[in-house]
Amino acid sequence: MFQPGNAKTDELTDLVYGAALGECSWQDFLDRLASALPNGRSALHYHDLAAPNSYVPTVSGFEAEDIEQFNAHFAAVNPWLPRAMFVATGQGLVGEQIVPRGELIRSEFYNDWLKRKTGCETSVGVTIIRSATRTFMLSTCTSSTDADLNQQAAEQYTALAPHLKRAFDLLRKRDGMAGGHGESRDLLDSVGVGVIYVTDNLRVRSMNRSAERMVSGDAPVRVSPGGRVALRGADTAAALELLSLRIGTKSEPHVSLLRGSDGAAYRITLVRLRSDVFVELLNGPTVAILIEPATSLLPEERREHLKDMHGLTPAEVRIASGLAAGLSLREMAQANGVSYETIRTQLKSIYNKTEVNSQAALVSLLMR
């Protein structure tokens, strides 16, 4: 496993979920990520090819002046950005895989910003979310010219990509569905996602309001009178047991789709939160259980609007709602008990009725 700077992939994954759950900050994640490469300078950044400026909300290692100059001018002449729109989402890459080095070093961007302002030679990055003209990326500029080291870092970014997308799906749903009125409420409660924190022996440490409702309802999660969590799926239950063991076990997150007592599908995400080694020895590990209704996250009035305005069938509304929930087509096939090809056919019908031509455009329509 790639470990330059001792930034292990499982540690970084824990920080991603920690930031999504409010246990730490995105700054903590970027600071740790930047330490993995020589002269590492990391950023989460958003770009709209229809506008001249970029938006870089969180950085590590960059001076404020560097970012101001990047936003004001150098983003527009950055040779990586236009070509990054044609790179597969979730695929970590080194800069030279997008723009040949000979071309890069002749550019204004390299000579007047990357090299002169930051002392860096290349970048490693991954596209997390993309629409027709917009892209949201994670990248790290580095002074490393070691091709093998940089490629190993790119592979680490590929491993982090699905977890980053899960985290930003939650943020997107908060902004799209809370109507701007949920800022002071718990993030996960505001989007109807339950979270339960358990320690060793699967004892509940705490849970949010959404989890309380789900546990008392039809979700595939139960809490015994003694406060012990039980999951319906055997594989998921075994994964929870493993994650909740004390120090010395792997902490790879586990994601599965389970059915509740009413037959509805739920996506269950298990992630072990990173703690100080001595705190973990004394108090035991903490595992977060995220519980998401797989196909019913759109408000009822929005689902009715889709039926009335666009003529979507109930099955098509479920597919549209699943996309809003961040499910893949294969996950929706599993959640709805149909084949992957059936889901693709229904999605094409939804495109025709809503007059859009991409999943990104459809989600944008759903969130209005």
Short mmCIF file of C-alpha atoms in Angstrom, two decimals:
data_model
loop_
_atom_site.label_atom_id
_atom_site.label_comp_id
_atom_site.label_asym_id
_atom_site.label_seq_id
_atom_site.Cartn_x
_atom_site.Cartn_y
_atom_site.Cartn_z
CA MET A 1 0.00 0.00 0.00
CA PHE A 2 1.21 3.52 -0.87
CA GLN A 3 2.42 5.24 2.30
CA PRO A 4 4.74 8.18 1.54
CA GLY A 5 4.61 10.58 4.45
CA ASN A 6 2.84 7.79 6.39
CA ALA A 7 -0.56 8.96 5.09
CA LYS A 8 -2.23 5.57 4.79
CA THR A 9 -5.29 5.13 2.61
CA ASP A 10 -7.43 3.78 5.47
CA GLU A 11 -6.48 6.77 7.65
CA LEU A 12 -7.43 9.20 4.87
CA THR A 13 -10.69 7.33 4.29
CA ASP A 14 -11.53 7.67 7.97
CA LEU A 15 -10.88 11.41 7.72
CA VAL A 16 -13.23 11.68 4.72
CA TYR A 17 -16.08 10.13 6.67
CA GLY A 18 -15.09 12.05 9.79
CA ALA A 19 -15.46 15.31 7.86
CA ALA A 20 -18.83 14.20 6.44
CA LEU A 21 -20.03 13.27 9.94
CA GLY A 22 -18.70 16.40 11.61
CA GLU A 23 -16.11 14.49 13.67
CA CYS A 24 -13.26 16.46 12.06
CA SER A 25 -12.86 19.03 9.28
CA TRP A 26 -12.00 18.92 5.59
CA GLN A 27 -8.93 20.90 6.58
CA ASP A 28 -7.78 17.92 8.67
CA PHE A 29 -8.18 15.67 5.64
CA LEU A 30 -6.32 17.98 3.26
CA ASP A 31 -3.48 18.60 5.73
CA ARG A 32 -2.92 14.86 6.05
CA LEU A 33 -3.21 14.31 2.31
CA ALA A 34 -0.71 17.07 1.52
CA SER A 35 1.86 15.48 3.83
CA ALA A 36 1.99 12.38 1.63
CA LEU A 37 3.95 14.00 -1.22
CA PRO A 38 7.10 16.18 -1.27
CA ASN A 39 6.13 19.86 -0.94
CA GLY A 40 2.51 18.70 -1.13
CA ARG A 41 -0.15 21.39 -1.56
CA SER A 42 -3.69 20.00 -1.65
CA ALA A 43 -7.02 21.55 -2.62
CA LEU A 44 -10.68 20.75 -3.11
CA HIS A 45 -11.75 22.85 -6.07
CA TYR A 46 -14.76 23.46 -8.29
CA HIS A 47 -14.61 24.62 -11.90
CA ASP A 48 -17.22 25.80 -14.39
CA LEU A 49 -15.93 25.86 -17.95
CA ALA A 50 -18.62 28.40 -18.82
CA ALA A 51 -17.10 30.93 -16.39
CA PRO A 52 -13.54 32.34 -16.24
CA ASN A 53 -13.05 31.85 -12.51
CA SER A 54 -12.66 28.81 -10.29
CA TYR A 55 -13.74 28.23 -6.71
CA VAL A 56 -11.22 26.73 -4.28
CA PRO A 57 -12.91 26.55 -0.86
CA THR A 58 -10.40 24.46 1.11
CA VAL A 59 -6.62 24.20 0.70
CA SER A 60 -3.52 22.98 2.52
CA GLY A 61 -0.04 24.36 1.85
CA PHE A 62 -1.02 27.17 -0.50
CA GLU A 63 -0.64 30.83 0.43
CA ALA A 64 -3.79 32.95 0.20
CA GLU A 65 -2.12 35.07 -2.50
CA ASP A 66 -1.43 31.94 -4.59
CA ILE A 67 -5.10 30.99 -4.56
CA GLU A 68 -6.25 34.53 -5.30
CA GLN A 69 -3.99 34.64 -8.37
CA PHE A 70 -5.11 31.17 -9.44
CA ASN A 71 -8.79 32.13 -9.21
CA ALA A 72 -8.30 35.50 -10.91
CA HIS A 73 -6.18 34.41 -13.84
CA PHE A 74 -4.25 31.14 -13.83
CA ALA A 75 -7.27 28.82 -13.67
CA ALA A 76 -8.26 30.18 -17.09
CA VAL A 77 -4.85 29.28 -18.59
CA ASN A 78 -4.36 26.01 -16.71
CA PRO A 79 -3.88 23.41 -19.49
CA TRP A 80 -5.01 20.56 -17.21
CA LEU A 81 -8.54 21.82 -16.54
CA PRO A 82 -10.18 21.65 -20.01
CA ARG A 83 -8.78 18.17 -20.63
CA ALA A 84 -9.77 16.96 -17.17
CA MET A 85 -13.38 17.14 -18.39
CA PHE A 86 -12.63 14.12 -20.59
CA VAL A 87 -11.01 12.02 -17.84
CA ALA A 88 -13.06 9.27 -16.19
CA THR A 89 -14.66 10.29 -12.90
CA GLY A 90 -13.04 8.51 -9.96
CA GLN A 91 -9.77 7.75 -11.77
CA GLY A 92 -6.70 9.18 -10.03
CA LEU A 93 -4.16 10.57 -12.47
CA VAL A 94 -0.80 12.31 -12.60
CA GLY A 95 -0.63 15.58 -14.53
CA GLU A 96 1.52 14.06 -17.27
CA GLN A 97 -1.30 11.62 -18.07
CA ILE A 98 -3.49 14.59 -19.01
CA VAL A 99 -1.01 17.04 -20.57
CA PRO A 100 2.44 15.95 -21.84
CA ARG A 101 5.20 17.44 -19.71
CA GLY A 102 6.84 19.12 -22.70
CA GLU A 103 3.63 21.04 -23.34
CA LEU A 104 3.10 21.85 -19.65
CA ILE A 105 6.53 23.41 -19.08
CA ARG A 106 6.04 25.77 -22.03
CA SER A 107 2.79 27.11 -20.56
CA GLU A 108 2.24 30.39 -18.74
CA PHE A 109 0.51 28.41 -15.99
CA TYR A 110 3.62 26.34 -15.24
CA ASN A 111 6.21 29.11 -15.52
CA ASP A 112 4.37 31.92 -13.76
CA TRP A 113 2.32 30.03 -11.17
CA LEU A 114 3.01 26.33 -10.62
CA LYS A 115 6.83 26.55 -10.65
CA ARG A 116 7.40 30.17 -9.65
CA LYS A 117 4.71 30.60 -6.99
CA THR A 118 4.47 27.12 -5.45
CA GLY A 119 7.77 25.44 -6.32
CA CYS A 120 5.88 22.44 -7.71
CA GLU A 121 6.44 20.40 -10.86
CA THR A 122 3.23 18.43 -11.36
CA SER A 123 -0.06 17.47 -9.76
CA VAL A 124 -1.91 14.33 -8.74
CA GLY A 125 -5.69 14.52 -8.77
CA VAL A 126 -9.09 12.91 -9.20
CA THR A 127 -12.46 14.15 -10.44
CA ILE A 128 -15.10 13.45 -7.80
CA ILE A 129 -18.28 14.81 -9.41
CA ARG A 130 -18.90 16.05 -12.96
CA SER A 131 -21.79 17.57 -14.90
CA ALA A 132 -21.90 18.77 -18.51
CA THR A 133 -19.67 21.83 -17.92
CA ARG A 134 -18.72 21.59 -14.26
CA THR A 135 -16.29 19.49 -12.32
CA PHE A 136 -15.41 19.09 -8.64
CA MET A 137 -11.90 17.81 -8.02
CA LEU A 138 -9.32 16.89 -5.39
CA SER A 139 -5.70 17.51 -6.32
CA THR A 140 -2.25 17.87 -4.82
CA CYS A 141 0.58 19.86 -6.41
CA THR A 142 4.02 18.42 -5.65
CA SER A 143 7.68 19.02 -6.39
CA SER A 144 8.14 15.27 -6.92
CA THR A 145 9.39 14.19 -10.35
CA ASP A 146 9.50 10.52 -9.30
CA ALA A 147 7.11 8.91 -11.79
CA ASP A 148 6.62 5.76 -9.69
CA LEU A 149 5.90 7.70 -6.49
CA ASN A 150 3.43 9.99 -8.25
CA GLN A 151 1.67 7.05 -9.92
CA GLN A 152 1.29 5.28 -6.58
CA ALA A 153 -0.26 8.47 -5.19
CA ALA A 154 -2.69 8.53 -8.13
CA GLU A 155 -3.73 4.96 -7.31
CA GLN A 156 -4.37 6.04 -3.72
CA TYR A 157 -6.65 8.82 -5.02
CA THR A 158 -8.56 6.23 -7.05
CA ALA A 159 -9.13 4.25 -3.83
CA LEU A 160 -10.34 7.40 -2.03
CA ALA A 161 -12.66 8.54 -4.84
CA PRO A 162 -15.80 6.47 -4.03
CA HIS A 163 -15.65 7.53 -0.38
CA LEU A 164 -15.25 11.19 -1.36
CA LYS A 165 -18.27 10.90 -3.65
CA ARG A 166 -20.32 9.41 -0.81
CA ALA A 167 -19.35 12.33 1.44
CA PHE A 168 -20.23 14.94 -1.18
CA ASP A 169 -23.50 13.21 -2.02
CA LEU A 170 -24.51 13.92 1.58
CA LEU A 171 -23.50 17.56 1.26
CA ARG A 172 -25.33 17.89 -2.05
CA LYS A 173 -28.51 16.44 -0.59
CA ARG A 174 -28.32 18.79 2.38
CA ASP A 175 -28.06 21.84 0.12
CA GLY A 176 -30.64 20.61 -2.39
CA MET A 177 -33.28 19.31 -0.01
CA ALA A 178 -33.01 21.32 3.20
CA GLY A 179 -34.13 24.44 1.32
CA GLY A 180 -31.48 26.60 2.97
CA HIS A 181 -33.12 26.24 6.38
CA GLY A 182 -31.17 23.35 7.83
CA GLU A 183 -27.82 24.98 8.51
CA SER A 184 -28.20 24.77 12.27
CA ARG A 185 -29.49 21.20 12.28
CA ASP A 186 -27.41 18.07 12.17
CA LEU A 187 -26.29 17.46 8.58
CA LEU A 188 -27.47 13.88 8.41
CA ASP A 189 -30.79 14.58 10.12
CA SER A 190 -31.40 17.35 7.59
CA VAL A 191 -31.28 14.86 4.71
CA GLY A 192 -33.05 11.98 6.45
CA VAL A 193 -29.94 9.85 6.99
CA GLY A 194 -29.70 7.93 10.25
CA VAL A 195 -26.36 7.59 12.03
CA ILE A 196 -25.61 5.36 15.00
CA TYR A 197 -22.28 5.40 16.82
CA VAL A 198 -21.39 2.07 18.40
CA THR A 199 -18.40 0.96 20.46
CA ASP A 200 -17.01 -2.50 21.14
CA ASN A 201 -19.56 -5.20 21.93
CA LEU A 202 -21.81 -3.30 19.49
CA ARG A 203 -23.16 -1.04 22.23
CA VAL A 204 -24.85 2.19 21.12
CA ARG A 205 -22.91 5.28 22.13
CA SER A 206 -25.35 7.73 20.49
CA MET A 207 -27.72 8.10 17.54
CA ASN A 208 -29.42 10.96 15.76
CA ARG A 209 -33.18 11.52 15.45
CA SER A 210 -33.42 9.94 12.00
CA ALA A 211 -31.79 6.77 13.29
CA GLU A 212 -34.18 6.64 16.24
CA ARG A 213 -37.15 6.79 13.84
CA MET A 214 -35.70 4.12 11.57
CA VAL A 215 -34.79 1.74 14.38
CA SER A 216 -38.33 1.96 15.74
CA GLY A 217 -39.75 1.51 12.22
CA ASP A 218 -39.00 -0.87 9.36
CA ALA A 219 -35.26 -0.36 8.80
CA PRO A 220 -32.99 -3.47 8.86
CA VAL A 221 -31.35 -2.26 12.08
CA ARG A 222 -32.49 -3.04 15.60
CA VAL A 223 -31.30 -2.06 19.07
CA SER A 224 -31.91 -4.48 21.94
CA PRO A 225 -33.25 -3.32 25.33
CA GLY A 226 -29.64 -3.60 26.54
CA GLY A 227 -28.46 -1.15 23.85
CA ARG A 228 -26.81 -3.63 21.47
CA VAL A 229 -27.13 -3.13 17.68
CA ALA A 230 -28.20 -5.95 15.37
CA LEU A 231 -28.18 -5.80 11.55
CA ARG A 232 -30.38 -7.95 9.34
CA GLY A 233 -27.80 -8.99 6.69
CA ALA A 234 -25.31 -11.70 7.76
CA ASP A 235 -22.40 -10.24 5.77
CA THR A 236 -23.09 -6.72 7.02
CA ALA A 237 -23.43 -7.93 10.60
CA ALA A 238 -20.09 -9.75 10.30
CA ALA A 239 -18.45 -6.60 8.91
CA LEU A 240 -19.77 -4.60 11.87
CA GLU A 241 -18.38 -7.17 14.29
CA LEU A 242 -14.96 -6.93 12.64
CA LEU A 243 -14.90 -3.13 12.58
CA SER A 244 -15.88 -2.92 16.24
CA LEU A 245 -12.99 -5.07 17.46
CA ARG A 246 -10.22 -3.31 19.33
CA ILE A 247 -6.93 -2.15 17.79
CA GLY A 248 -5.22 -4.47 15.35
CA THR A 249 -8.00 -5.02 12.81
CA LYS A 250 -8.47 -3.58 9.35
CA SER A 251 -10.85 -0.64 9.09
CA GLU A 252 -12.03 -0.81 5.46
CA PRO A 253 -15.52 0.77 5.22
CA HIS A 254 -18.36 -1.57 4.29
CA VAL A 255 -21.34 -0.62 2.09
CA SER A 256 -24.36 -2.83 1.43
CA LEU A 257 -28.03 -2.73 0.46
CA LEU A 258 -30.41 -4.38 2.92
CA ARG A 259 -34.18 -4.72 2.95
CA GLY A 260 -36.29 -3.63 5.86
CA SER A 261 -39.25 -5.48 7.30
CA ASP A 262 -41.53 -3.69 4.81
CA GLY A 263 -39.41 -4.77 1.83
CA ALA A 264 -37.96 -1.29 1.24
CA ALA A 265 -34.23 -1.05 0.47
CA TYR A 266 -31.72 0.77 2.66
CA ARG A 267 -28.09 1.52 2.00
CA ILE A 268 -25.98 0.73 5.08
CA THR A 269 -22.50 2.22 5.36
CA LEU A 270 -20.18 1.10 8.16
CA VAL A 271 -17.04 3.11 8.88
CA ARG A 272 -14.64 2.95 11.80
CA LEU A 273 -13.76 6.43 13.02
CA ARG A 274 -10.12 7.10 13.77
CA SER A 275 -9.27 7.89 17.41
CA ASP A 276 -6.11 8.53 19.34
CA VAL A 277 -4.52 5.15 20.10
CA PHE A 278 -4.75 5.62 23.89
CA VAL A 279 -8.35 6.87 23.73
CA GLU A 280 -9.23 3.79 21.68
CA LEU A 281 -7.50 1.51 24.18
CA LEU A 282 -9.45 3.04 27.05
CA ASN A 283 -12.85 3.56 25.43
CA GLY A 284 -12.79 1.09 22.58
CA PRO A 285 -13.30 1.87 18.87
CA THR A 286 -16.20 3.89 17.49
CA VAL A 287 -18.01 2.65 14.39
CA ALA A 288 -20.52 4.86 12.56
CA ILE A 289 -23.53 3.14 10.98
CA LEU A 290 -25.14 5.30 8.27
CA ILE A 291 -28.68 4.27 7.30
CA GLU A 292 -30.12 5.71 4.08
CA PRO A 293 -33.50 4.90 2.51
CA ALA A 294 -32.37 3.83 -0.94
CA THR A 295 -35.25 5.08 -3.09
CA SER A 296 -37.38 7.52 -1.10
CA LEU A 297 -35.21 10.53 -0.31
CA LEU A 298 -37.14 12.99 -2.49
CA PRO A 299 -39.90 14.79 -0.58
CA GLU A 300 -43.44 13.58 -1.33
CA GLU A 301 -44.39 16.86 -3.02
CA ARG A 302 -41.38 16.56 -5.33
CA ARG A 303 -42.35 13.01 -6.29
CA GLU A 304 -45.91 14.13 -7.04
CA HIS A 305 -44.54 17.00 -9.11
CA LEU A 306 -42.52 14.55 -11.22
CA LYS A 307 -45.65 12.52 -11.88
CA ASP A 308 -47.83 15.52 -12.74
CA MET A 309 -45.35 17.70 -14.63
CA HIS A 310 -43.38 15.07 -16.53
CA GLY A 311 -45.70 12.06 -16.56
CA LEU A 312 -43.28 9.73 -14.82
CA THR A 313 -44.62 6.34 -13.76
CA PRO A 314 -44.25 5.21 -10.11
CA ALA A 315 -41.34 2.96 -11.16
CA GLU A 316 -39.65 5.88 -12.93
CA VAL A 317 -40.12 8.09 -9.87
CA ARG A 318 -38.34 5.45 -7.81
CA ILE A 319 -35.43 5.49 -10.28
CA ALA A 320 -35.27 9.29 -10.24
CA SER A 321 -35.39 9.28 -6.45
CA GLY A 322 -32.61 6.69 -6.35
CA LEU A 323 -30.40 8.93 -8.48
CA ALA A 324 -31.07 11.80 -6.09
CA ALA A 325 -30.03 9.49 -3.27
CA GLY A 326 -26.68 8.92 -4.99
CA LEU A 327 -27.30 5.29 -5.98
CA SER A 328 -25.62 3.74 -8.99
CA LEU A 329 -27.72 2.05 -11.66
CA ARG A 330 -26.65 -1.38 -10.38
CA GLU A 331 -27.57 -0.44 -6.81
CA MET A 332 -31.00 0.68 -8.01
CA ALA A 333 -31.47 -2.60 -9.85
CA GLN A 334 -30.73 -4.43 -6.61
CA ALA A 335 -32.89 -2.08 -4.54
CA ASN A 336 -35.88 -2.49 -6.89
CA GLY A 337 -35.46 -6.20 -7.56
CA VAL A 338 -35.09 -5.80 -11.34
CA SER A 339 -32.31 -6.27 -13.89
CA TYR A 340 -29.68 -3.70 -14.74
CA GLU A 341 -31.02 -3.51 -18.31
CA THR A 342 -34.51 -2.75 -17.00
CA ILE A 343 -33.11 0.19 -15.01
CA ARG A 344 -31.28 1.47 -18.11
CA THR A 345 -34.48 1.28 -20.16
CA GLN A 346 -36.44 3.14 -17.49
CA LEU A 347 -33.72 5.79 -17.26
CA LYS A 348 -33.92 6.42 -21.03
CA SER A 349 -37.67 6.90 -20.67
CA ILE A 350 -37.08 9.39 -17.84
CA TYR A 351 -34.62 11.32 -20.02
CA ASN A 352 -37.20 11.55 -22.82
CA LYS A 353 -39.97 12.72 -20.51
CA THR A 354 -37.87 15.28 -18.62
CA GLU A 355 -35.95 16.42 -21.75
CA VAL A 356 -32.50 15.94 -20.22
CA ASN A 357 -29.65 13.80 -21.53
CA SER A 358 -27.50 12.96 -18.51
CA GLN A 359 -27.73 11.78 -14.92
CA ALA A 360 -26.12 15.04 -13.75
CA ALA A 361 -28.75 17.13 -15.55
CA LEU A 362 -31.54 14.96 -14.14
CA VAL A 363 -30.28 15.31 -10.56
CA SER A 364 -30.02 19.08 -11.08
CA LEU A 365 -33.66 19.11 -12.21
CA LEU A 366 -34.74 17.00 -9.24
CA MET A 367 -33.03 19.31 -6.74
CA ARG A 368 -34.65 22.55 -8.00
#
